[in-house]
């Protein structure tokens, strides 16, 4: 069973690995998914190691980092919809927006605690097993540093047209897929209290996490 510190430390690299550094327009649409993960992972880890404010858990800086560099490389609407499950289709556009906003804060606050623990970690990207024509791939990585290696895998989809490129839509930390983990939790809330009840629960959890910071 993962303890919270291990999961948090690994979750960091979920955000970290997701991306940092180059603006979206600088990303080549034909960049291979494993190359994308390798480059972004290295950039994020280097940035965190060089920023004392992020290491100290400065939430404002972390949110800015995520908004500028992580989100352009994530299909976050798909990720939120998958985590919410069947209830997503019944949610109004306003409820969907609130779910995305609160889910993002929940994940960012998880990463905020983990970012402070970055020291000498590096990322090893395993060989990609995919055909050139594949539009949905699994990129496997390990975070190597002190202690045992941490498994961190990514599901990416190829996005056509404007802003084309690979987008992350799920993460596997030590054998546990993030979307599926939250889907179970969220389903219980929706069954008991409906979509608004889930939103209220996320708001309350985010406030509690903010109060528990430090």
mmCIF file of N, CA, C and O in Angstrom, residues 32-34 127-138 156 158 166:
data_model
loop_
_atom_site.group_PDB
_atom_site.id
_atom_site.type_symbol
_atom_site.label_atom_id
_atom_site.label_comp_id
_atom_site.label_asym_id
_atom_site.label_seq_id
_atom_site.Cartn_x
_atom_site.Cartn_y
_atom_site.Cartn_z
ATOM 1 N N UNK A 32 7.701 12.841 -30.995
ATOM 2 C CA UNK A 32 7.268 11.534 -30.512
ATOM 3 C C UNK A 32 6.830 11.642 -29.052
ATOM 4 O O UNK A 32 7.379 12.443 -28.293
ATOM 5 N N UNK A 33 5.844 10.834 -28.630
ATOM 6 C CA UNK A 33 5.336 10.958 -27.261
ATOM 7 C C UNK A 33 6.377 10.683 -26.185
ATOM 8 O O UNK A 33 6.403 11.356 -25.152
ATOM 9 N N UNK A 34 7.264 9.700 -26.423
ATOM 10 C CA UNK A 34 8.289 9.428 -25.414
ATOM 11 C C UNK A 34 9.324 10.545 -25.367
ATOM 12 O O UNK A 34 9.825 10.895 -24.289
ATOM 13 N N UNK A 127 11.767 2.231 -23.339
ATOM 14 C CA UNK A 127 11.514 2.177 -24.789
ATOM 15 C C UNK A 127 10.013 2.122 -25.103
ATOM 16 O O UNK A 127 9.261 1.401 -24.445
ATOM 17 N N UNK A 128 9.603 2.926 -26.080
ATOM 18 C CA UNK A 128 8.192 3.018 -26.448
ATOM 19 C C UNK A 128 7.802 1.831 -27.318
ATOM 20 O O UNK A 128 8.462 1.528 -28.320
ATOM 21 N N UNK A 129 6.723 1.147 -26.917
ATOM 22 C CA UNK A 129 6.194 0.053 -27.722
ATOM 23 C C UNK A 129 4.930 0.550 -28.425
ATOM 24 O O UNK A 129 3.831 0.469 -27.881
ATOM 25 N N UNK A 130 5.103 1.074 -29.608
ATOM 26 C CA UNK A 130 3.972 1.617 -30.360
ATOM 27 C C UNK A 130 4.323 1.650 -31.835
ATOM 28 O O UNK A 130 5.495 1.792 -32.203
ATOM 29 N N UNK A 131 3.302 1.531 -32.664
ATOM 30 C CA UNK A 131 3.484 1.642 -34.110
ATOM 31 C C UNK A 131 3.382 3.109 -34.519
ATOM 32 O O UNK A 131 2.732 3.912 -33.828
ATOM 33 N N UNK A 132 4.013 3.491 -35.618
ATOM 34 C CA UNK A 132 3.988 4.893 -36.060
ATOM 35 C C UNK A 132 2.572 5.438 -36.241
ATOM 36 O O UNK A 132 2.342 6.638 -36.053
ATOM 37 N N UNK A 133 1.634 4.570 -36.616
ATOM 38 C CA UNK A 133 0.267 5.051 -36.880
ATOM 39 C C UNK A 133 -0.603 5.095 -35.625
ATOM 40 O O UNK A 133 -1.746 5.552 -35.672
ATOM 41 N N UNK A 134 -0.098 4.646 -34.489
ATOM 42 C CA UNK A 134 -0.906 4.629 -33.262
ATOM 43 C C UNK A 134 -1.276 6.046 -32.824
ATOM 44 O O UNK A 134 -0.455 6.968 -32.904
ATOM 45 N N UNK A 135 -2.526 6.194 -32.373
ATOM 46 C CA UNK A 135 -3.015 7.496 -31.901
ATOM 47 C C UNK A 135 -3.198 7.528 -30.389
ATOM 48 O O UNK A 135 -3.568 8.562 -29.819
ATOM 49 N N UNK A 136 -2.974 6.390 -29.733
ATOM 50 C CA UNK A 136 -3.131 6.286 -28.280
ATOM 51 C C UNK A 136 -1.995 5.402 -27.775
ATOM 52 O O UNK A 136 -1.880 4.247 -28.195
ATOM 53 N N UNK A 137 -1.139 5.950 -26.917
ATOM 54 C CA UNK A 137 0.060 5.205 -26.526
ATOM 55 C C UNK A 137 0.277 5.271 -25.019
ATOM 56 O O UNK A 137 -0.256 6.141 -24.315
ATOM 57 N N UNK A 138 1.092 4.333 -24.544
ATOM 58 C CA UNK A 138 1.505 4.282 -23.144
ATOM 59 C C UNK A 138 2.997 4.558 -23.086
ATOM 60 O O UNK A 138 3.789 3.850 -23.721
ATOM 61 N N UNK A 156 -1.231 8.863 -23.469
ATOM 62 C CA UNK A 156 -1.304 10.038 -24.326
ATOM 63 C C UNK A 156 -2.118 9.723 -25.568
ATOM 64 O O UNK A 156 -2.131 8.586 -26.049
ATOM 65 N N UNK A 158 -3.073 11.298 -29.593
ATOM 66 C CA UNK A 158 -2.635 12.219 -30.652
ATOM 67 C C UNK A 158 -3.797 13.132 -31.011
ATOM 68 O O UNK A 158 -4.892 12.679 -31.323
ATOM 69 N N UNK A 166 0.696 15.448 -29.033
ATOM 70 C CA UNK A 166 0.309 14.459 -28.042
ATOM 71 C C UNK A 166 -0.165 15.139 -26.767
ATOM 72 O O UNK A 166 0.444 16.103 -26.303
#
